[in-house]
PDB file of C-alpha atoms in Angstrom:
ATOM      1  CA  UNK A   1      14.925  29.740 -55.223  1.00 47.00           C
ATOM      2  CA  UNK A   2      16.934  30.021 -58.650  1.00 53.00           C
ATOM      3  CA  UNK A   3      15.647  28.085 -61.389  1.00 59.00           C
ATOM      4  CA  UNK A   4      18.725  26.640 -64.002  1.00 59.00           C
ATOM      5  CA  UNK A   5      18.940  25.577 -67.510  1.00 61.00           C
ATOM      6  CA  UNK A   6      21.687  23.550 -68.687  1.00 61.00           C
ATOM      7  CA  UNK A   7      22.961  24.313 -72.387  1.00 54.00           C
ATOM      8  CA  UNK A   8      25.270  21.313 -73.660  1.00 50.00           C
ATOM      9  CA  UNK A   9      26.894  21.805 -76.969  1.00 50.00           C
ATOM     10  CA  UNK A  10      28.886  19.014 -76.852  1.00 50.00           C
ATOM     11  CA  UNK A  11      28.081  15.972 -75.437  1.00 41.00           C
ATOM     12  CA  UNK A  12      30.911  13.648 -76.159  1.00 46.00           C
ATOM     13  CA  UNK A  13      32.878  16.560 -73.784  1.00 49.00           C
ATOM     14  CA  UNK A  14      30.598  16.628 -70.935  1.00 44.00           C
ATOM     15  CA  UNK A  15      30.548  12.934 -70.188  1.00 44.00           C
ATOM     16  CA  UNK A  16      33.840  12.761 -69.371  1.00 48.00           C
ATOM     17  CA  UNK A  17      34.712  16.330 -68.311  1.00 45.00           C
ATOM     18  CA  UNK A  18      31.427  18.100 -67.695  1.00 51.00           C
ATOM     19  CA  UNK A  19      32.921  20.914 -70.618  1.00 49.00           C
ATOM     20  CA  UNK A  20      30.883  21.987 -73.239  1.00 48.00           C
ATOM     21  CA  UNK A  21      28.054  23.391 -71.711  1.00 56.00           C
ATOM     22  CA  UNK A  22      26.448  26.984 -70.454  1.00 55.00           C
ATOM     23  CA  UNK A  23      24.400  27.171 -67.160  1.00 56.00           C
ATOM     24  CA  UNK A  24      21.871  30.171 -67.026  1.00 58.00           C
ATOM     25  CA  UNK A  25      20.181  30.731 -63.761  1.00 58.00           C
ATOM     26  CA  UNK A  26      17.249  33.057 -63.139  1.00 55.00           C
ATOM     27  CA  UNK A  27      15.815  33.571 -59.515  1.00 53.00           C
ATOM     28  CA  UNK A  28      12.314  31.655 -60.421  1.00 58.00           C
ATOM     29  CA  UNK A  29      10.499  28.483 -59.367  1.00 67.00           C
ATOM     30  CA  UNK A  30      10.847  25.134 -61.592  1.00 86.00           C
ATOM     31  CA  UNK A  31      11.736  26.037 -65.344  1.00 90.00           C
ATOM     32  CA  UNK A  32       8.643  23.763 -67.105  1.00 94.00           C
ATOM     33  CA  UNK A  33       9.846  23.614 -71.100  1.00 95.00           C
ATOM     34  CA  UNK A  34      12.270  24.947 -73.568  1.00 94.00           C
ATOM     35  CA  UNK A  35      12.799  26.070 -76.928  1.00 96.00           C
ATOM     36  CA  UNK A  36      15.322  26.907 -79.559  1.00 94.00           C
ATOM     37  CA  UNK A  37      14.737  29.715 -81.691  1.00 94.00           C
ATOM     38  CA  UNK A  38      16.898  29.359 -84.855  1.00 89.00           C
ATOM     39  CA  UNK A  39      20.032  27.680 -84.730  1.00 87.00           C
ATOM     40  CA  UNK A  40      20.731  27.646 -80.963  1.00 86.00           C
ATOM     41  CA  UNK A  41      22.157  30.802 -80.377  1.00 90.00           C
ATOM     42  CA  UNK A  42      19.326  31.989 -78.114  1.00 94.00           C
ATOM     43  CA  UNK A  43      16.661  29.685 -75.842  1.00 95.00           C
ATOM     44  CA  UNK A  44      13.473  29.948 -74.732  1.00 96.00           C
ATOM     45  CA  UNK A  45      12.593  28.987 -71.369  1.00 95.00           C
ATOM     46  CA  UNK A  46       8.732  28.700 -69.397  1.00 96.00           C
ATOM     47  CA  UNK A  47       8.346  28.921 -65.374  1.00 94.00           C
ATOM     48  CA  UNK A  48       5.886  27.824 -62.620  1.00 95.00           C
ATOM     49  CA  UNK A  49       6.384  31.963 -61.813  1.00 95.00           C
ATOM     50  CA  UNK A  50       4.208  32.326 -65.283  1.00 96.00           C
ATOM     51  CA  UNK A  51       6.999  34.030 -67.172  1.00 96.00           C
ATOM     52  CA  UNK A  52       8.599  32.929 -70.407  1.00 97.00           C
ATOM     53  CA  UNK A  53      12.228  34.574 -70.591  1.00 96.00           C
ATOM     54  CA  UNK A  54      14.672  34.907 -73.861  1.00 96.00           C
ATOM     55  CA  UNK A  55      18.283  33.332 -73.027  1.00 94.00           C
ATOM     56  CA  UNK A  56      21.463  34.237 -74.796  1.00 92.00           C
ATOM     57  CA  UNK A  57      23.827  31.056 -74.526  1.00 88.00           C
ATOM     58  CA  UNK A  58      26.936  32.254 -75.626  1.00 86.00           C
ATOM     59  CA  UNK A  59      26.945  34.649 -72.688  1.00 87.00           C
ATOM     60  CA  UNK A  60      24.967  32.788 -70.374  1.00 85.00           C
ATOM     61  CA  UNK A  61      22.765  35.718 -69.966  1.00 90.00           C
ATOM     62  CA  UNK A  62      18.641  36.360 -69.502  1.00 91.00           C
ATOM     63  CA  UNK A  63      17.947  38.708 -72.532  1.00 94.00           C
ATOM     64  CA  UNK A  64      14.493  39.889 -71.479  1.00 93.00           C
ATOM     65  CA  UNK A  65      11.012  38.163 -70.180  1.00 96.00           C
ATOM     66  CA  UNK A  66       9.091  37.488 -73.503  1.00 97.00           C
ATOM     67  CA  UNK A  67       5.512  37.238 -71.128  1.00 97.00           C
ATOM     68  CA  UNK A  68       3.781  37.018 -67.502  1.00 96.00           C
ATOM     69  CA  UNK A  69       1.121  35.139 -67.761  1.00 96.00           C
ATOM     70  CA  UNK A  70       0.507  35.903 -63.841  1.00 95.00           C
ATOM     71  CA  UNK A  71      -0.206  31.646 -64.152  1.00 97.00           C
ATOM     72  CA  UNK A  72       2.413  28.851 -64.536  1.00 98.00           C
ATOM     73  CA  UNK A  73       3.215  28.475 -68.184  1.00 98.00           C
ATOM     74  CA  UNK A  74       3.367  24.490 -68.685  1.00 98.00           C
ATOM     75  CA  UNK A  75       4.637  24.195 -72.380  1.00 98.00           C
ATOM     76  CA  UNK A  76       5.887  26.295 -75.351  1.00 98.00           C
ATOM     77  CA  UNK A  77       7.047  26.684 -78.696  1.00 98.00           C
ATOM     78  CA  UNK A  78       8.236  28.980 -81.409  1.00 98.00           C
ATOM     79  CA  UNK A  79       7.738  29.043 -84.686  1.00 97.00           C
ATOM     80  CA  UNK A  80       7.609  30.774 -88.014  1.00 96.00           C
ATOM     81  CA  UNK A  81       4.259  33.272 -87.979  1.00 94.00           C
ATOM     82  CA  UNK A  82       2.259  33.273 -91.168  1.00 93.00           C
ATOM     83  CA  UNK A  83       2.989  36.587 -93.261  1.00 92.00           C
ATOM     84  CA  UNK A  84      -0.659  37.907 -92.900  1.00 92.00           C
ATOM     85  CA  UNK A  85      -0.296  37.966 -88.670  1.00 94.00           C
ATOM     86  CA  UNK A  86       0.231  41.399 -86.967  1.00 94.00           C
ATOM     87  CA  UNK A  87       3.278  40.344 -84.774  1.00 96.00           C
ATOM     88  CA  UNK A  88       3.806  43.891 -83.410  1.00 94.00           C
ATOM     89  CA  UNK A  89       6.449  46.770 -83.124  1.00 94.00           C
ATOM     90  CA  UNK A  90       8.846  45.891 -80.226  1.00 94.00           C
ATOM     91  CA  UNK A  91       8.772  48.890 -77.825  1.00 91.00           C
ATOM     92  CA  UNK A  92      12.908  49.246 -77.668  1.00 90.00           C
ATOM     93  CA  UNK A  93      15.568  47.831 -80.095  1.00 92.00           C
ATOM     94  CA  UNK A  94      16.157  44.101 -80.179  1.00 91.00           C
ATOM     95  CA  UNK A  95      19.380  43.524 -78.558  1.00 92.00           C
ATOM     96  CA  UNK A  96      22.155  42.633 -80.938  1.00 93.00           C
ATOM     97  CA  UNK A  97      22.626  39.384 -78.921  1.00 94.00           C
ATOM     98  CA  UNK A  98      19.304  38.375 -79.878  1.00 94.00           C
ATOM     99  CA  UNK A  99      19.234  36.340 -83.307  1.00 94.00           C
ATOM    100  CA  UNK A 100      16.439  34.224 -85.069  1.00 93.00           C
ATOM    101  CA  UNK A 101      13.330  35.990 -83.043  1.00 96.00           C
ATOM    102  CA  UNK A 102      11.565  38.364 -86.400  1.00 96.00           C
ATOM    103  CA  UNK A 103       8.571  36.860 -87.871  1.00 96.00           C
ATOM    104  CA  UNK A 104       8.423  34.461 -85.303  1.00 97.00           C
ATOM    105  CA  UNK A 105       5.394  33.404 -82.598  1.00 98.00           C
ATOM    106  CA  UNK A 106       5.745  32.353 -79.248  1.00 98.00           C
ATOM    107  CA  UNK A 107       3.066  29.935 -77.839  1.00 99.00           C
ATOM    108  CA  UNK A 108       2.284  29.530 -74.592  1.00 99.00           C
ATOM    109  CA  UNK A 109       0.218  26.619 -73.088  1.00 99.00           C
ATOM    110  CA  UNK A 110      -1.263  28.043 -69.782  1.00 99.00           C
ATOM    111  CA  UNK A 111      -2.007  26.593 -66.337  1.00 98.00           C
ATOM    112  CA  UNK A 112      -5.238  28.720 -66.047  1.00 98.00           C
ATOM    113  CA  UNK A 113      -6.796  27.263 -69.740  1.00 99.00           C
ATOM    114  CA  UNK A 114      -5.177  30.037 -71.832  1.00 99.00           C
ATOM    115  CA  UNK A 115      -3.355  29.134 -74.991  1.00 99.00           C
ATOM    116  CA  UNK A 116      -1.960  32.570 -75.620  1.00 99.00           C
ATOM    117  CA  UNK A 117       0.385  33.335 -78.794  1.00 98.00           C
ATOM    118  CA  UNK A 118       3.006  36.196 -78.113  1.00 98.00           C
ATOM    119  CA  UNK A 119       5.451  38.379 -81.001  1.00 97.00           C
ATOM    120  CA  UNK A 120       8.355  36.702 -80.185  1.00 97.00           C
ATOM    121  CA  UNK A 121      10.937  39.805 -81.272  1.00 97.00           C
ATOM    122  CA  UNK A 122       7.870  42.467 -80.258  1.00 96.00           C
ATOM    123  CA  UNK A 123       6.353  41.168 -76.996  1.00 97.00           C
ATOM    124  CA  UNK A 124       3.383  41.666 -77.595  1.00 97.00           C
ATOM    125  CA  UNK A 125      -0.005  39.642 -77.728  1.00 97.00           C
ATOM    126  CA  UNK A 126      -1.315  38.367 -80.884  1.00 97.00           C
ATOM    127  CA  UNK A 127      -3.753  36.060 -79.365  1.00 97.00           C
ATOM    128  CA  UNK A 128      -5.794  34.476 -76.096  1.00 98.00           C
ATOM    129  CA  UNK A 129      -7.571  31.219 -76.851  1.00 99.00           C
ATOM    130  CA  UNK A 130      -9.813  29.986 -73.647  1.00 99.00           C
ATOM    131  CA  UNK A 131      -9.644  26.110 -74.062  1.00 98.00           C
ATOM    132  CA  UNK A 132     -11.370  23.261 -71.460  1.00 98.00           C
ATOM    133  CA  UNK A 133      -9.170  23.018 -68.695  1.00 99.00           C
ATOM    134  CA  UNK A 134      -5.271  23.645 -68.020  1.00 99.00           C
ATOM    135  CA  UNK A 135      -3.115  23.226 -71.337  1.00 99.00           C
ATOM    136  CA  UNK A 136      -0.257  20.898 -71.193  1.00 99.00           C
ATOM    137  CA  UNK A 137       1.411  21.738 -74.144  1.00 98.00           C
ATOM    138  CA  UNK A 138       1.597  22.937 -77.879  1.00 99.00           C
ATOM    139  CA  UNK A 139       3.236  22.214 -80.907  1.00 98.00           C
ATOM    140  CA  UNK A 140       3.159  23.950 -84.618  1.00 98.00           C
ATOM    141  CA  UNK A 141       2.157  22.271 -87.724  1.00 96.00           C
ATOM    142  CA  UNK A 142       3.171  24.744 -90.023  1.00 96.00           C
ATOM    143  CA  UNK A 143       3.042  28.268 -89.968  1.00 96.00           C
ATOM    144  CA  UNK A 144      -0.709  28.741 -89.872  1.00 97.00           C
ATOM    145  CA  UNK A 145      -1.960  25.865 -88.268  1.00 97.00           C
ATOM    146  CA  UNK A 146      -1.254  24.695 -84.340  1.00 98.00           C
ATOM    147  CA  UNK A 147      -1.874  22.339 -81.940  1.00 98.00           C
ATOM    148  CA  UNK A 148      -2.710  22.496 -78.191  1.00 99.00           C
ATOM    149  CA  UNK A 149      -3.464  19.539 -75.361  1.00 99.00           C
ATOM    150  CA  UNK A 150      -5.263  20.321 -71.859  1.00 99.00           C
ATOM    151  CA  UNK A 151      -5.473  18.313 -68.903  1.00 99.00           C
ATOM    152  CA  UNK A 152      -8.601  16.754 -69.713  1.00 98.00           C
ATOM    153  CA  UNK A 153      -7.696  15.301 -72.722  1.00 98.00           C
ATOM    154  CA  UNK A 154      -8.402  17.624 -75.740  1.00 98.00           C
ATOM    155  CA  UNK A 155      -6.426  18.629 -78.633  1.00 98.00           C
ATOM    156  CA  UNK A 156      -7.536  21.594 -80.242  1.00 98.00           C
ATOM    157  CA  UNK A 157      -6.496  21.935 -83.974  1.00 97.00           C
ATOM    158  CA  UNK A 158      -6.345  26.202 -84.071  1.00 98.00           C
ATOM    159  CA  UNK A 159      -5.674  28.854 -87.267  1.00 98.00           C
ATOM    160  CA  UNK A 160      -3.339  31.467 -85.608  1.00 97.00           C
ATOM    161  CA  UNK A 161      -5.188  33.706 -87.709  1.00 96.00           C
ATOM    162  CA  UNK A 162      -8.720  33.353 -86.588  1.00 96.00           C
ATOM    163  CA  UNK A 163      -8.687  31.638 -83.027  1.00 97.00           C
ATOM    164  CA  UNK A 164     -12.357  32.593 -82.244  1.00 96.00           C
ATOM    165  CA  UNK A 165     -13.415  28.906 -82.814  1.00 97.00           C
ATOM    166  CA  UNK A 166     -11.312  25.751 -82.848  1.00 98.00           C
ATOM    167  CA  UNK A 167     -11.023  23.544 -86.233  1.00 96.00           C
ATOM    168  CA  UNK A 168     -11.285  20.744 -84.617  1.00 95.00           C
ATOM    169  CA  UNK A 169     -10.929  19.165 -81.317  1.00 96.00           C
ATOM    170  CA  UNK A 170      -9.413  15.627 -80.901  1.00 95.00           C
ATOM    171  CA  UNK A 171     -10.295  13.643 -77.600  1.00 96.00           C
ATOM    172  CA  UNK A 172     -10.086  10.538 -77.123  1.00 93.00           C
ATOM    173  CA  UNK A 173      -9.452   9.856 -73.465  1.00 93.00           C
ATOM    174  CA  UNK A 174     -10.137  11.699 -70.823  1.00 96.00           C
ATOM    175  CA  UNK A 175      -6.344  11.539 -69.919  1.00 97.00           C
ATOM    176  CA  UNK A 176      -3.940  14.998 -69.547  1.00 98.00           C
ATOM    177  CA  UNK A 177      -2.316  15.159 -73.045  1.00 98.00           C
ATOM    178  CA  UNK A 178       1.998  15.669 -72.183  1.00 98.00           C
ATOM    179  CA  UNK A 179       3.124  15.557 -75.130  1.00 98.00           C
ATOM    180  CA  UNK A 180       2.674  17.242 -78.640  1.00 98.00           C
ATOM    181  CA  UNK A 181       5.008  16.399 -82.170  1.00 97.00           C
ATOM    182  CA  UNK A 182       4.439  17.521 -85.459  1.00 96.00           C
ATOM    183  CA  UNK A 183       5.148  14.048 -87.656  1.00 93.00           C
ATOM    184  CA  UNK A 184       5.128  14.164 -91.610  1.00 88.00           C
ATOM    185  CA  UNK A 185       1.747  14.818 -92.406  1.00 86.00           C
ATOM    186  CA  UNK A 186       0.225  14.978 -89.168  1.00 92.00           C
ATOM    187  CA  UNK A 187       1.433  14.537 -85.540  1.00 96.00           C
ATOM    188  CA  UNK A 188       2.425  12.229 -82.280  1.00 96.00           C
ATOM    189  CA  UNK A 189       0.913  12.651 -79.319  1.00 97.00           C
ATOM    190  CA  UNK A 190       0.867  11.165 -75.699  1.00 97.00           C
ATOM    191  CA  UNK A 191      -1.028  11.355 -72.652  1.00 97.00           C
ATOM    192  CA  UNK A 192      -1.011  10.751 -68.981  1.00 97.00           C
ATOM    193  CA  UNK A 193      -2.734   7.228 -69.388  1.00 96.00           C
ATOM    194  CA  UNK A 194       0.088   5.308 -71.076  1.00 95.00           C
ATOM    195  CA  UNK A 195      -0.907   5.786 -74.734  1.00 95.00           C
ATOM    196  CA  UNK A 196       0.960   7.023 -77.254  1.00 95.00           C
ATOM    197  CA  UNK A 197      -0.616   7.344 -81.168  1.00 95.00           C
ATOM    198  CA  UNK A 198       0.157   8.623 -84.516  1.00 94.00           C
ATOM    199  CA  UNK A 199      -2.501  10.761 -86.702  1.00 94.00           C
ATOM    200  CA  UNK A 200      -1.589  11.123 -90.328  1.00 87.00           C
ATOM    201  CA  UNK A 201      -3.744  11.759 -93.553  1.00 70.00           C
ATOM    202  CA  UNK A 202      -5.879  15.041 -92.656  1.00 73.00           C
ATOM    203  CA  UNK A 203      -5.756  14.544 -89.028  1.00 70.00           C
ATOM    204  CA  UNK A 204      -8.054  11.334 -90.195  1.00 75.00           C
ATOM    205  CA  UNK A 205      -6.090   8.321 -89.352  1.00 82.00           C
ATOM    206  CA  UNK A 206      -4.708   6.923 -86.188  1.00 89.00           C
ATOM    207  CA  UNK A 207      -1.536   4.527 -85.285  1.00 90.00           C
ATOM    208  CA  UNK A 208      -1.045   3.512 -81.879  1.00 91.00           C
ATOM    209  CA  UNK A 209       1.869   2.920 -80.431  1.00 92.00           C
ATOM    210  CA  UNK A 210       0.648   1.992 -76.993  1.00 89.00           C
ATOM    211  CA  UNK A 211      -2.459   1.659 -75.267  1.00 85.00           C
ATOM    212  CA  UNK A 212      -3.820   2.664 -72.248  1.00 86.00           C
ATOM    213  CA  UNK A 213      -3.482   1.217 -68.703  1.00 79.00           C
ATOM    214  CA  UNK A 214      -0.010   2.393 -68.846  1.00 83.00           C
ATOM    215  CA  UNK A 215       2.628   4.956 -66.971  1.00 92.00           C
ATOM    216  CA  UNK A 216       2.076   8.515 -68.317  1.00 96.00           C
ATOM    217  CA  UNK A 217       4.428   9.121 -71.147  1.00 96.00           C
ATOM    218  CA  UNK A 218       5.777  12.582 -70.428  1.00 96.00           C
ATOM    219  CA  UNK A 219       7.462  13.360 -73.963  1.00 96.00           C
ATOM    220  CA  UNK A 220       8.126  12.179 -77.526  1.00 97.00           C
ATOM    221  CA  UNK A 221      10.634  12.946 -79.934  1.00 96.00           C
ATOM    222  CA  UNK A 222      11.436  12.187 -83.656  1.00 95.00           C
ATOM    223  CA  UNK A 223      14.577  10.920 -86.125  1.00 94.00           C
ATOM    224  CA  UNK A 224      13.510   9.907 -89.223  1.00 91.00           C
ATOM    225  CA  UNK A 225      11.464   6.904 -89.241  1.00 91.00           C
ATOM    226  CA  UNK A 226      12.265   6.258 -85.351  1.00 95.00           C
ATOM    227  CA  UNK A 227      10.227   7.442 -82.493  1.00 95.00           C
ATOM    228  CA  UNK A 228      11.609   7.826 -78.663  1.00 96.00           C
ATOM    229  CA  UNK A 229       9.262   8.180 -75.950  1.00 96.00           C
ATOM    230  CA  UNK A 230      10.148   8.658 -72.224  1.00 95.00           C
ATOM    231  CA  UNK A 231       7.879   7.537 -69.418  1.00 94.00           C
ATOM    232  CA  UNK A 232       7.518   7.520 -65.710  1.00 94.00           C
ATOM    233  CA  UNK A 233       9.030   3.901 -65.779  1.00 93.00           C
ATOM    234  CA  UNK A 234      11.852   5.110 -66.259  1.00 93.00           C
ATOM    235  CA  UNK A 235      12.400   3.440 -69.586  1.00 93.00           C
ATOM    236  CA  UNK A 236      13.358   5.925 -73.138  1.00 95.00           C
ATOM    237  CA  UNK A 237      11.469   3.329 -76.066  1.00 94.00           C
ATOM    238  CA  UNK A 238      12.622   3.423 -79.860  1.00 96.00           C
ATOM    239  CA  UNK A 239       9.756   2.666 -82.299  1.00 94.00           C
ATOM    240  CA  UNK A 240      10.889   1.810 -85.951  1.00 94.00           C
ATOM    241  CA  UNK A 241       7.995   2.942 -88.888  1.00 88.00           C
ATOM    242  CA  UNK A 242       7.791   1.583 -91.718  1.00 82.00           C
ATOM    243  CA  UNK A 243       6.990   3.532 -95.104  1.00 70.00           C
TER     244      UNK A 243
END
């Protein structure tokens, strides 16, 4: 079965003639999350087949499988590596359709507990972190310090640069945590329970948005001082902050 992504660069376009867009197709089970690297040029996508594969939009094209995990990769994200991690030497040439991918990490939250980090340009490991149970997702929050959730409700606070031991680890419910955003000074996070919460100030203080005894809120995303939220109501929420 053939697993699709749908690229839309213009959305005004598509709504009324379904223009605008790029559709790349690989022949894989269910495509799980996606990132940009850069400015758009190139995508990242994550599979239940445990791969996460390098897209070139402009030509609709697979560029190359970044890992196999040989386990179902749930969540990713790139981001700017700190200059003191070994990314790697890519084996061949970068093709010249690929743009945006030196100095840059790939994370990859893992179905079988692994948070593994991945040379996004090289391919090649740069770390395996064994967390608590199956990771949902992962975020950065800068270029040294990241965040991963598992399935049983941890967060672990990690230095790319020394994963041996967590910095800290953040639970508090036993619900799968979906959803990971870096926010100002700290970060929004939601889990399968309903609740949805802020933590600013040193990863010290908490907001909550909602509570528990709620539908799982599968994602969260940011525009200045509003927050969006989907859920499994069916309902996209806007919450306005204050200063």
């Amino acid at each position: 079965m053939a697993a699709t992504l749908r690229i839309q660069s213009d959305w005004s376009r598509a709504l009324s003639k379904d223009e605008g867009e790029a559709w790349l197709s690989c022949r894989s089970p269910g495509i799980l999350d996606t990132a940009i690297v850069d400015r758009g040029r190139n995508v990242l996508s994550c599979s239940r087949d445990g791969t996460a594969r390098l897209w070139d939009c402009g030509k609709s094209a697979c560029l190359g499988v970044i890992a196999d995990c040989g386990s179902p990769v749930n969540g990713i994200a790139a981001g700017t590596a700190d200059n003191s991690l070994n990314l790697g030497t890519p084996e061949k040439p970068p093709s010249e359709r690929e743009v945006g991918t030196e100095g840059k990490i790939l994370l990859l939250a893992r179905e079988d507990k692994k948070l593994q980090g991945v040379g996004l340009q090289s391919r090649q490991p740069v770390f395996l972190f064994v967390g608590s149970d199956a990771f949902n997702c992962c975020t950065f929050l800068s270029s040294t310090y990241i965040l991963a959730g598992t399935q049983d409700g941890n967060i672990y606070h990690l230095d790319v640069r020394n994963t041996n031991a967590p910095i800290q680890v953040i639970h508090r419910s036993g619900a799968p945590v979906l959803s990971l955003l870096p926010y100002r000074d700290g970060f929004i996070a939601s889990q399968g329970d309903g609740t949805c919460f802020i933590v600013q100030q040193d990863l010290d203080y908490v907001l909550d948005l909602t509570e528990a005894d709620c539908d799982p809120v599968y994602k969260v995303a940011s525009w200045e001082k509003e927050i969006y939220t989907c859920c499994r109501d069916g309902i996209v929420r806007r919450y306005q902050l204050s200063d």
